Short mmCIF file of C-alpha atoms and ligand atoms in Angstrom, two decimals:
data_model
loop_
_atom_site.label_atom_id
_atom_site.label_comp_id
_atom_site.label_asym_id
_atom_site.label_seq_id
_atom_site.Cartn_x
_atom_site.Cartn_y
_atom_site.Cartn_z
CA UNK A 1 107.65 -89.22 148.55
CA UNK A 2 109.59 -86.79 146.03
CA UNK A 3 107.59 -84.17 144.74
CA UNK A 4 107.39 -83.42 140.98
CA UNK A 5 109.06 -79.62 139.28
CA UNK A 6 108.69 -78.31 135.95
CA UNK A 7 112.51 -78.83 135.00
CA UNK A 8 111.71 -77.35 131.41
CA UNK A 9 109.22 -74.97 129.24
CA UNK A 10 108.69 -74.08 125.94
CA UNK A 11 105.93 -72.71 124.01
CA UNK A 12 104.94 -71.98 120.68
CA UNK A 13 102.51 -69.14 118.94
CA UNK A 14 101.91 -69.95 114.70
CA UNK A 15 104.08 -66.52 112.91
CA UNK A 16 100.20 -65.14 111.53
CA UNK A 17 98.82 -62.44 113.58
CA UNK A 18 95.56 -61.80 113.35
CA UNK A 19 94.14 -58.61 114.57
CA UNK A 20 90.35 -58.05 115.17
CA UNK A 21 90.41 -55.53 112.21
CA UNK A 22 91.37 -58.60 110.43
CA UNK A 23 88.54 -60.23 111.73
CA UNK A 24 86.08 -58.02 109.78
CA UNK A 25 87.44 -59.55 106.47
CA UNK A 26 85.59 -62.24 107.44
CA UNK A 27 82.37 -61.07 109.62
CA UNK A 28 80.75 -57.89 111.03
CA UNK A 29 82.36 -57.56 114.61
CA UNK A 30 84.62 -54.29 115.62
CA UNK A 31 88.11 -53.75 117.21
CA UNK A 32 86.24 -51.95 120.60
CA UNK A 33 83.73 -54.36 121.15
CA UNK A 34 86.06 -57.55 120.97
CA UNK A 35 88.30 -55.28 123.34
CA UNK A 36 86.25 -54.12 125.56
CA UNK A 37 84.43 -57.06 126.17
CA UNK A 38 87.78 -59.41 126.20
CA UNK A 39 90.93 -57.52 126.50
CA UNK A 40 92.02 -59.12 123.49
CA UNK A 41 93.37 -57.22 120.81
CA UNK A 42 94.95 -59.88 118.41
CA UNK A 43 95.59 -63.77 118.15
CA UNK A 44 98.00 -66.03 116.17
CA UNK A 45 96.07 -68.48 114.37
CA UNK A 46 98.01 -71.29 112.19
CA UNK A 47 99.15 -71.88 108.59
CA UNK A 48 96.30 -73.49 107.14
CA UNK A 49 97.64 -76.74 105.94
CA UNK A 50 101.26 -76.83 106.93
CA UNK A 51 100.55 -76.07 110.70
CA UNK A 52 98.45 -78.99 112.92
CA UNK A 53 97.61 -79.11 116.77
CA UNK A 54 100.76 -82.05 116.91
CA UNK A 55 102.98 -79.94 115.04
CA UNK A 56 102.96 -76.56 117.43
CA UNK A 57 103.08 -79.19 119.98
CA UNK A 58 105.91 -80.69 119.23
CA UNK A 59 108.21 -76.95 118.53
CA UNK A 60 106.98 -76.47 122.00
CA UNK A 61 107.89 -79.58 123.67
CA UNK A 62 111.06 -79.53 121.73
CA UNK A 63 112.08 -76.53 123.83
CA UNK A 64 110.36 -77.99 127.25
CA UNK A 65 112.63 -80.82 126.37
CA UNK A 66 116.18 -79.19 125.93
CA UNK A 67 115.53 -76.73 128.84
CA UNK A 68 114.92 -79.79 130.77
CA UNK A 69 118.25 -80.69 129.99
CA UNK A 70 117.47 -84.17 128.53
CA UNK A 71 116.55 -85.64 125.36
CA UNK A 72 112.93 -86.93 123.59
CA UNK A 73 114.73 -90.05 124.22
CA UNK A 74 114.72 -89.86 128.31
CA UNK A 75 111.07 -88.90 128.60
CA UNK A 76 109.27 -91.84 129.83
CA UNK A 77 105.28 -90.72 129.50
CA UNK A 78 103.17 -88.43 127.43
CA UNK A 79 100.24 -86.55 128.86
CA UNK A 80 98.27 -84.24 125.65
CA UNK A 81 95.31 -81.87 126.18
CA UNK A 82 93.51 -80.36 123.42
CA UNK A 83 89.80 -80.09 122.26
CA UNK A 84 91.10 -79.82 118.43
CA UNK A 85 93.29 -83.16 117.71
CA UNK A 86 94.71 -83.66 114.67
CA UNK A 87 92.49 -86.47 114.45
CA UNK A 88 89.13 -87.52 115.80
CA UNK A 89 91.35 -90.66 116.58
CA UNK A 90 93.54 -91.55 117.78
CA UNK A 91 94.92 -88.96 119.95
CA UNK A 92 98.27 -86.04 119.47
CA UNK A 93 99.87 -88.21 122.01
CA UNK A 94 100.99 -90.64 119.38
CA UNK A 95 101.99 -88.49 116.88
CA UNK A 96 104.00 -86.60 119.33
CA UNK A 97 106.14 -89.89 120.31
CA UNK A 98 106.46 -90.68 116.33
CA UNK A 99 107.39 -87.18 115.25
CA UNK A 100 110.09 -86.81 118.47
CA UNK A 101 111.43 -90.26 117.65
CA UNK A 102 110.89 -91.74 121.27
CA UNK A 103 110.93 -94.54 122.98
CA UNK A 104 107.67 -96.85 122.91
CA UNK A 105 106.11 -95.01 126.04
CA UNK A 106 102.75 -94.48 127.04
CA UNK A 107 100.64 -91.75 125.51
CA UNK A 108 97.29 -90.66 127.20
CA UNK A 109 95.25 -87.60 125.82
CA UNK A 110 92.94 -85.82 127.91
CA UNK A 111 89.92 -84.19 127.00
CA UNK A 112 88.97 -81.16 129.68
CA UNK A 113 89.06 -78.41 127.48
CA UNK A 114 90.09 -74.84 129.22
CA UNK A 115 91.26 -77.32 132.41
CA UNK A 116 93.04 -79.51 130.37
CA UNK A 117 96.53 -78.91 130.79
CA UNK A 118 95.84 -79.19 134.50
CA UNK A 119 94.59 -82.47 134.65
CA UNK A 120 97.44 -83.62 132.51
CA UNK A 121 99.90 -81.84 134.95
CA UNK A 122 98.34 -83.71 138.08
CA UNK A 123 97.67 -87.11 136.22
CA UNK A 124 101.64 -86.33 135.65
CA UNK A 125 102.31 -85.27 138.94
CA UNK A 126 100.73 -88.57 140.71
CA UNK A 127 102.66 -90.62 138.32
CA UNK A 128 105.92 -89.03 139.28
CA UNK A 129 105.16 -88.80 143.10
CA UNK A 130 104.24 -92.53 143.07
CA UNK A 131 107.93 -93.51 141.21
CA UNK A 132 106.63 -94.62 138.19
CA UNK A 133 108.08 -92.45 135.87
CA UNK A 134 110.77 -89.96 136.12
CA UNK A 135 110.55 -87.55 132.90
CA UNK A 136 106.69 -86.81 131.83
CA UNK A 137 106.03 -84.69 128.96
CA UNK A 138 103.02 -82.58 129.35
CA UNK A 139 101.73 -80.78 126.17
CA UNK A 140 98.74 -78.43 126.24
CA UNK A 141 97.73 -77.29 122.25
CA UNK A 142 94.83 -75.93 119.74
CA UNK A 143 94.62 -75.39 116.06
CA UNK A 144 91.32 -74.23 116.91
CA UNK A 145 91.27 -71.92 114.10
CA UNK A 146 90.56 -75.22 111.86
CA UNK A 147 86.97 -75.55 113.48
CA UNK A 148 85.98 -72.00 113.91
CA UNK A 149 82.74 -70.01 112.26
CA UNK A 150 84.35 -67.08 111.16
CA UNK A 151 81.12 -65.74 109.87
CA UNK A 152 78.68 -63.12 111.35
CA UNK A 153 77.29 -66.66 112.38
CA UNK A 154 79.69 -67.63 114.43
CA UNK A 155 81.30 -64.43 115.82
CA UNK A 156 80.62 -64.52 119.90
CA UNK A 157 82.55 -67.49 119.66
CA UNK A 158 85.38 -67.39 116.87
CA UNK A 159 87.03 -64.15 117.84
CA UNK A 160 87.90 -65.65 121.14
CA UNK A 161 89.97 -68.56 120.00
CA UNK A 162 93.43 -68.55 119.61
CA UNK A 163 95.95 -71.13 118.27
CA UNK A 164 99.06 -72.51 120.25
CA UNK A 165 101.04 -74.68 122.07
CA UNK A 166 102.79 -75.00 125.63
CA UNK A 167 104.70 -78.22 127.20
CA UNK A 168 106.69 -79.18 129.81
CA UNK A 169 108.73 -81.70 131.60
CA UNK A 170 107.82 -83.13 134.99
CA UNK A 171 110.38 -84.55 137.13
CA UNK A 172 111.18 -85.86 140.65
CA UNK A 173 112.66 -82.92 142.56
CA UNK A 174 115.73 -83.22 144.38
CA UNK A 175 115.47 -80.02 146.38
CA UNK A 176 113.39 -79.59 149.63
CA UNK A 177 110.15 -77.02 149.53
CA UNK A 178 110.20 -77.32 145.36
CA UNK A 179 107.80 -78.60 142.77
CA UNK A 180 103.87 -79.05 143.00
CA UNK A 181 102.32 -78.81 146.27
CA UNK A 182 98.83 -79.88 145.21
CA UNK A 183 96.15 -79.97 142.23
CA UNK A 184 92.67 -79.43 142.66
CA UNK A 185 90.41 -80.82 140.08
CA UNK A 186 86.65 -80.59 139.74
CA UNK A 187 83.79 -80.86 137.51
CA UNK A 188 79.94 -80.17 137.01
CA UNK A 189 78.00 -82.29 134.24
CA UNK A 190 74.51 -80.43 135.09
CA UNK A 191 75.98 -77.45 132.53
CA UNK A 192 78.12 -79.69 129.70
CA UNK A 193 75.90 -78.27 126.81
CA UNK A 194 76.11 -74.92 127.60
CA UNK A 195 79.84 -74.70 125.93
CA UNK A 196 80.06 -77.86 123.50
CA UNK A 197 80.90 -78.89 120.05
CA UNK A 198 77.75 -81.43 120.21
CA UNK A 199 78.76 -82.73 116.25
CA UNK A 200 80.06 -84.92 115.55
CA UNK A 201 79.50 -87.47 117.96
CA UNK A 202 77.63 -90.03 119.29
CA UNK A 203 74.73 -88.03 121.39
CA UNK A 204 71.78 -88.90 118.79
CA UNK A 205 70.03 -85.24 120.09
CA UNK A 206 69.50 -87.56 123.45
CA UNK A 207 70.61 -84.73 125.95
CA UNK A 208 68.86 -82.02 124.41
CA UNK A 209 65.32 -80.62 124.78
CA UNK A 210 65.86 -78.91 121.53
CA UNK A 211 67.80 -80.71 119.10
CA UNK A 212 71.39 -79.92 118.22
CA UNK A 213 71.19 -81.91 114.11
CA UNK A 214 68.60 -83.76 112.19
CA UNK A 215 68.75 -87.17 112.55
CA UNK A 216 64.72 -88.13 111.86
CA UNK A 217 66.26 -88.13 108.09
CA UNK A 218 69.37 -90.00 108.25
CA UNK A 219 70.35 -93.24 107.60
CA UNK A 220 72.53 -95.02 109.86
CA UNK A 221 75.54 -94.27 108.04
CA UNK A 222 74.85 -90.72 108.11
CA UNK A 223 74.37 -90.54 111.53
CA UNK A 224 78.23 -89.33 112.65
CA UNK A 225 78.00 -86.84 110.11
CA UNK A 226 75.62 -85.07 107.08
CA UNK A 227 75.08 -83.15 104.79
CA UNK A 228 72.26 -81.61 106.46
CA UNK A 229 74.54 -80.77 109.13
CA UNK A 230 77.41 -78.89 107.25
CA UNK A 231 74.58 -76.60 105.82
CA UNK A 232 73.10 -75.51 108.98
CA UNK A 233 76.34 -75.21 110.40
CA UNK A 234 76.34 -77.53 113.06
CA UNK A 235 79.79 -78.91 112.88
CA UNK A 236 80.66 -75.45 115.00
CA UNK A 237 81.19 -74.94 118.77
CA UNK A 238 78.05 -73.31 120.87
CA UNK A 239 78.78 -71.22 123.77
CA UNK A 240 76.60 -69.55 125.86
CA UNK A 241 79.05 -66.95 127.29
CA UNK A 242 77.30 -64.80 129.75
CA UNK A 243 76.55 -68.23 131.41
CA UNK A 244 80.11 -69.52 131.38
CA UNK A 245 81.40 -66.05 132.60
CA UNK A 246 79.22 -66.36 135.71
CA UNK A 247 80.14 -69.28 136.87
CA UNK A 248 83.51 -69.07 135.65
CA UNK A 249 83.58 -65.89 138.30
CA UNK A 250 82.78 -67.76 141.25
CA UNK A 251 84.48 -71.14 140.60
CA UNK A 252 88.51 -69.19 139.53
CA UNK A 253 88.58 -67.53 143.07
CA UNK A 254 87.18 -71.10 144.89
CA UNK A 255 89.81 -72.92 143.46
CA UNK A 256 92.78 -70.62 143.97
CA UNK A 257 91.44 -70.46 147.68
CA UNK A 258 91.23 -74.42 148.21
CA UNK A 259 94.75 -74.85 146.78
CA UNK A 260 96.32 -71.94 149.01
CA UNK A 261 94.66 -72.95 151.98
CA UNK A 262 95.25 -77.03 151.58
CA UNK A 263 98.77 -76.22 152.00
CA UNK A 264 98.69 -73.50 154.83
CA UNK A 265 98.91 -69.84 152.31
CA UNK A 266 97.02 -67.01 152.36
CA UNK A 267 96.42 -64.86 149.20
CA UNK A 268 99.27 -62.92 150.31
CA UNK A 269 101.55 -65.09 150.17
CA UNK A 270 101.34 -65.70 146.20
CA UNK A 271 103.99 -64.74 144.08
CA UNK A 272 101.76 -65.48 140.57
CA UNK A 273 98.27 -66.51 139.41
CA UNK A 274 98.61 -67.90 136.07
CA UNK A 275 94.93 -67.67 135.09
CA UNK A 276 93.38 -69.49 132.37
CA UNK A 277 93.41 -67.02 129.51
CA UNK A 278 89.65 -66.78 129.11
CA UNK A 279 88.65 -63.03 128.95
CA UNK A 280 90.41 -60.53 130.43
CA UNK A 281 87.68 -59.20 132.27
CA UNK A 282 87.09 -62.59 134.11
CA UNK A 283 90.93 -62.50 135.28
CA UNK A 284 90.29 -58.82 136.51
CA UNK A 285 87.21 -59.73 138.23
CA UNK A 286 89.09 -63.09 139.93
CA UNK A 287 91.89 -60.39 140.76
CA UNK A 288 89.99 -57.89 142.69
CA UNK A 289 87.93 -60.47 144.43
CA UNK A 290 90.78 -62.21 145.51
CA UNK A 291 92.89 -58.26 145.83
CA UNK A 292 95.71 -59.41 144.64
CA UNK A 293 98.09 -56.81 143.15
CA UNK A 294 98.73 -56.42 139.65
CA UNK A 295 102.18 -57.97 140.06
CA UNK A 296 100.62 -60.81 141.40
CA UNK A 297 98.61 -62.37 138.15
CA UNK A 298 99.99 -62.24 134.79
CA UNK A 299 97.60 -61.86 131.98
CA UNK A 300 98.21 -62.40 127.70
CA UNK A 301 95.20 -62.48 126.52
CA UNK A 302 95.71 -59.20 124.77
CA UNK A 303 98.32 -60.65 122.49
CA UNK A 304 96.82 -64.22 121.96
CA UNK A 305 93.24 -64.77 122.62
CA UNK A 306 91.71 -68.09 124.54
CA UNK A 307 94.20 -71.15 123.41
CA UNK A 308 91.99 -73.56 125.75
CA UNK A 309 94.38 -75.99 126.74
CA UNK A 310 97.52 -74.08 125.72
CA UNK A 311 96.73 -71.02 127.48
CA UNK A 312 98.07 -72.23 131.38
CA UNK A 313 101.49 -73.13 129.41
CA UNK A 314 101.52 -70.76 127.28
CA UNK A 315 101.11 -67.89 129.98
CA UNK A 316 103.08 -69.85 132.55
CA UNK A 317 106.17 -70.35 129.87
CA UNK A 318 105.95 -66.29 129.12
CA UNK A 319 105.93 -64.81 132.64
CA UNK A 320 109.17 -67.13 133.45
CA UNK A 321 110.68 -66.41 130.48
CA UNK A 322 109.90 -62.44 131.13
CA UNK A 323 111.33 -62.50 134.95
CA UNK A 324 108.32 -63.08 136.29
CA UNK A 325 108.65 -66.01 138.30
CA UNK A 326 111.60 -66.83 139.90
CA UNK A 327 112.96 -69.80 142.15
CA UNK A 328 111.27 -70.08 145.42
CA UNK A 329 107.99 -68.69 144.19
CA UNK A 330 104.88 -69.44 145.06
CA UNK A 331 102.91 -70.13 142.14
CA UNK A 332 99.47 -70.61 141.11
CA UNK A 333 97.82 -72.06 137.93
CA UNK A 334 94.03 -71.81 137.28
CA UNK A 335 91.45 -72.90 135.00
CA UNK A 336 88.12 -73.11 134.63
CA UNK A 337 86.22 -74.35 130.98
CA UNK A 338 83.67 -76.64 129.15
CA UNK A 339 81.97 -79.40 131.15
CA UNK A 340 82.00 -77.48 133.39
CA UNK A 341 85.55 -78.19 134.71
CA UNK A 342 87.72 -76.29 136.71
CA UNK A 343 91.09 -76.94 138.48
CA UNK A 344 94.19 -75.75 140.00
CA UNK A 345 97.76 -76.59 140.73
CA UNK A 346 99.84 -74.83 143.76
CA UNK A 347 103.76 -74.72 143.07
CA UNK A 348 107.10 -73.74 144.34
CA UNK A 349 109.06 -72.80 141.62
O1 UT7 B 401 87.66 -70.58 127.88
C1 UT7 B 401 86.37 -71.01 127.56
C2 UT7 B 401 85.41 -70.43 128.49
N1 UT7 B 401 84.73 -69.35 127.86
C3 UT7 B 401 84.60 -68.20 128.50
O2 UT7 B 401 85.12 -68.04 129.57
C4 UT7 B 401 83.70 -67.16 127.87
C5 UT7 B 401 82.97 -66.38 128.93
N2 UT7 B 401 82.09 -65.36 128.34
C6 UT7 B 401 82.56 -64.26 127.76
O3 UT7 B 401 83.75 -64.06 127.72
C7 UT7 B 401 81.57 -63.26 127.23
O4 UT7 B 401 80.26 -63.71 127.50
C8 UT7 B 401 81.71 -63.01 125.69
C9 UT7 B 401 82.97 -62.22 125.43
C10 UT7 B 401 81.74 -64.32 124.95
C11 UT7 B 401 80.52 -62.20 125.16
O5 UT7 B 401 80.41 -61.00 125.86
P1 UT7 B 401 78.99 -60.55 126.43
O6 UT7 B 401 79.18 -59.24 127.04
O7 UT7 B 401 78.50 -61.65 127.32
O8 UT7 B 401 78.12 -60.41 125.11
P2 UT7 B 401 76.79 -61.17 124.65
O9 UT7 B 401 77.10 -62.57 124.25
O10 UT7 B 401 75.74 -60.95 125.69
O11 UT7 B 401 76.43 -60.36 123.33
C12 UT7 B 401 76.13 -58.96 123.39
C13 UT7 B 401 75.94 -58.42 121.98
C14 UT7 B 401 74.98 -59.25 121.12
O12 UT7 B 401 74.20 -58.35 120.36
P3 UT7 B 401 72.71 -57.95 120.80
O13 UT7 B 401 71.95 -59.25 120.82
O14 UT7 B 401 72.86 -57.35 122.17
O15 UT7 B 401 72.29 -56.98 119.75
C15 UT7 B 401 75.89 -60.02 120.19
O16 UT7 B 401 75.27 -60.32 118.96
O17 UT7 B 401 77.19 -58.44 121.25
C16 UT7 B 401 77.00 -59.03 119.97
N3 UT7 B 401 78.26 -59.70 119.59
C17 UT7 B 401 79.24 -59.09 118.88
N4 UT7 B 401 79.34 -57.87 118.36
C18 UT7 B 401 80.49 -57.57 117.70
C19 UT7 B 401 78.65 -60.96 119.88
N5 UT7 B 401 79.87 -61.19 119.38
C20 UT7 B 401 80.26 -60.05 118.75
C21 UT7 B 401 81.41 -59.69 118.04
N6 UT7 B 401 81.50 -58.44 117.53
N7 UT7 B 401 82.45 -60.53 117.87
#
């Protein structure tokens, strides 16, 4: 059974940098706290109306694409993570096929948040181990800027988030001891409302001890969406961070560990951690409880905040492109996000 590689990478970051002194145009927040708190110290968020989650996507697979050394043409299956579509439905992975001009192929979007790239990469992955396809495109992407409160309101959340794009080509690797070893995935329902955009959607409050919109009021045409909701601001994320950073702490390091050990490695032996760009401080804490060196787990945060889905690619795409990994390295990719869900993927690069 071949294995699948990444035979091509590309990202893409919007031009607009926002720093978090930019941020107070908006809100009362400050430069040290965002820092010291999350490492980062600016994001690129997108042009308002000329920049969508499909169209970041699609610079970024175009480069995934060409370094691949094929055309839009040869790829034979779509796999597209986001939380921030382009439209509630249907999904990016359609508008990716129209706007690259491919072939009639399958599209599937998957909705894990933070993990979502990696379950696209392993849905990939067991498509191209089991010979049904031989060129997947795998696109990780946020405009999450378009969803953000960047009030007072909204600011443990909104200065986070980030907007991006990463991709890249699966393929059946010809070389022995090359491509993905394994992918871990997991999930835990028992926390799902703790980080959630509950509105719009179908819920009806029926999950929640306290409710999350009014819906005593509405009729049942109002029930998707209201006015009473856009005035108490409940079209925005909620995230209870201290909660997601504690668990996030202990479930990073359990992953890593499963995928090393599954396949013989000790920490040692790891070339790179590409961790989920969450907050810098949960990467340092994942680092020193698993003491690896600081050559041993790259970290961007700093420069582009938490692009969910985009972040694995994103970071994976810039510590290739900066000499970080080379061929033969042992490679790890991490993430852990809303749901809760958290998986990794062990590679030989
Ligand atoms: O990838 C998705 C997964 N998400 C994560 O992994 C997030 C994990 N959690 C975190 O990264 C951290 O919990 C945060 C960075 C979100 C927050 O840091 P924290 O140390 O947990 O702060 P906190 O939420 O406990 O808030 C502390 C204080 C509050 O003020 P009071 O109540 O102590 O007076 C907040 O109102 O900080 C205040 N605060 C801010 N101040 C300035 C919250 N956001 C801001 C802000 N600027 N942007």
């Amino acid at each position: 059974m071949p294995l699948s590689k990444i035979a091509g990478i590309g990202m893409y970051v919007p031009e607009q940098v926002v720093t978090n002194n930019d941020l107070k145009k908006w809100m009362d927040t400050d430069d040290s706290w965002i820092q010291e708190r999350t490492g980062i110290k600016e994001r690129r968020l997108a042009h308002r109306t000329e920049e969508t989650t499909t169209t970041m996507a699609v610079e970024a697979a175009k480069i995934a694409i060409e370094r691949a050394g094929i055309t839009a043409q040869d790829i034979d299956f779509i796999v597209f993570a986001t939380l921030s579509p382009d439209y509630y439905f249907p999904g990016c992975g359609v508008l990716v096929q129209r706007a690259l001009q491919m072939k009639e192929v399958g599209a599937l979007d998957v909705r894990n948040q933070c993990s979502g790239f990696l379950y696209a990469l392993s849905v990939a992955d067991q498509f191209i181990k089991s010979g049904m396809y031989k060129n997947i495109l795998v696109i990780g992407a946020e405009k999450h800027s378009m969803g953000m409160d960047y009030s007072t309101r909204g600011r443990n959340v909104s200065v986070i988030f980030g907007d991006g794009a990463g991709a890249v080509v699966l393929q059946p690797t010809e070389k022995e001891n090359q491509g993905i070893l394994s992918t871990h995935l997991h999930s835990d329902g028992g926390s799902a409302e703790i980080l959630a955009q509950y509105n719009p959607g179908s819920h009806a409050n029926h999950w929640m001890e306290t409710p999350v919109a009014d819906f005593e009021e509405a009729e049942v045409g109002e029930m998707f969406m209201s006015h009473a909701m856009i005035d108490k601001a409940q079209l925005f994320p909620f995230m209870d961070g201290p909660a997601v950073f504690k668990k996030a702490i202990v479930k990073f390091p359990e992953v890593i560990v499963e995928s090393l050990t599954k396949n013989g490695y000790t920490t040692e032996d790891l070339n790179m951690l590409i961790p989920h760009q969450a907050n810098l401080r949960i990467s340092q804490f994942v680092q020193q409880k698993l003491k690896l060196r600081d050559d041993q787990v790259f970290n961007n945060i700093m420069s582009y905040g938490n692009t969910t889905a985009a972040s694995v690619p994103i970071a994976l795409c810039e510590a290739w492109q900066n000499g970080k990994i080379k061929e033969g390295d042992l490679v790890c990719l991490a993430a852990f996000g809303s749901g809760f869900t958290w998986a990794s993927a062990l590679l030989k690069w």
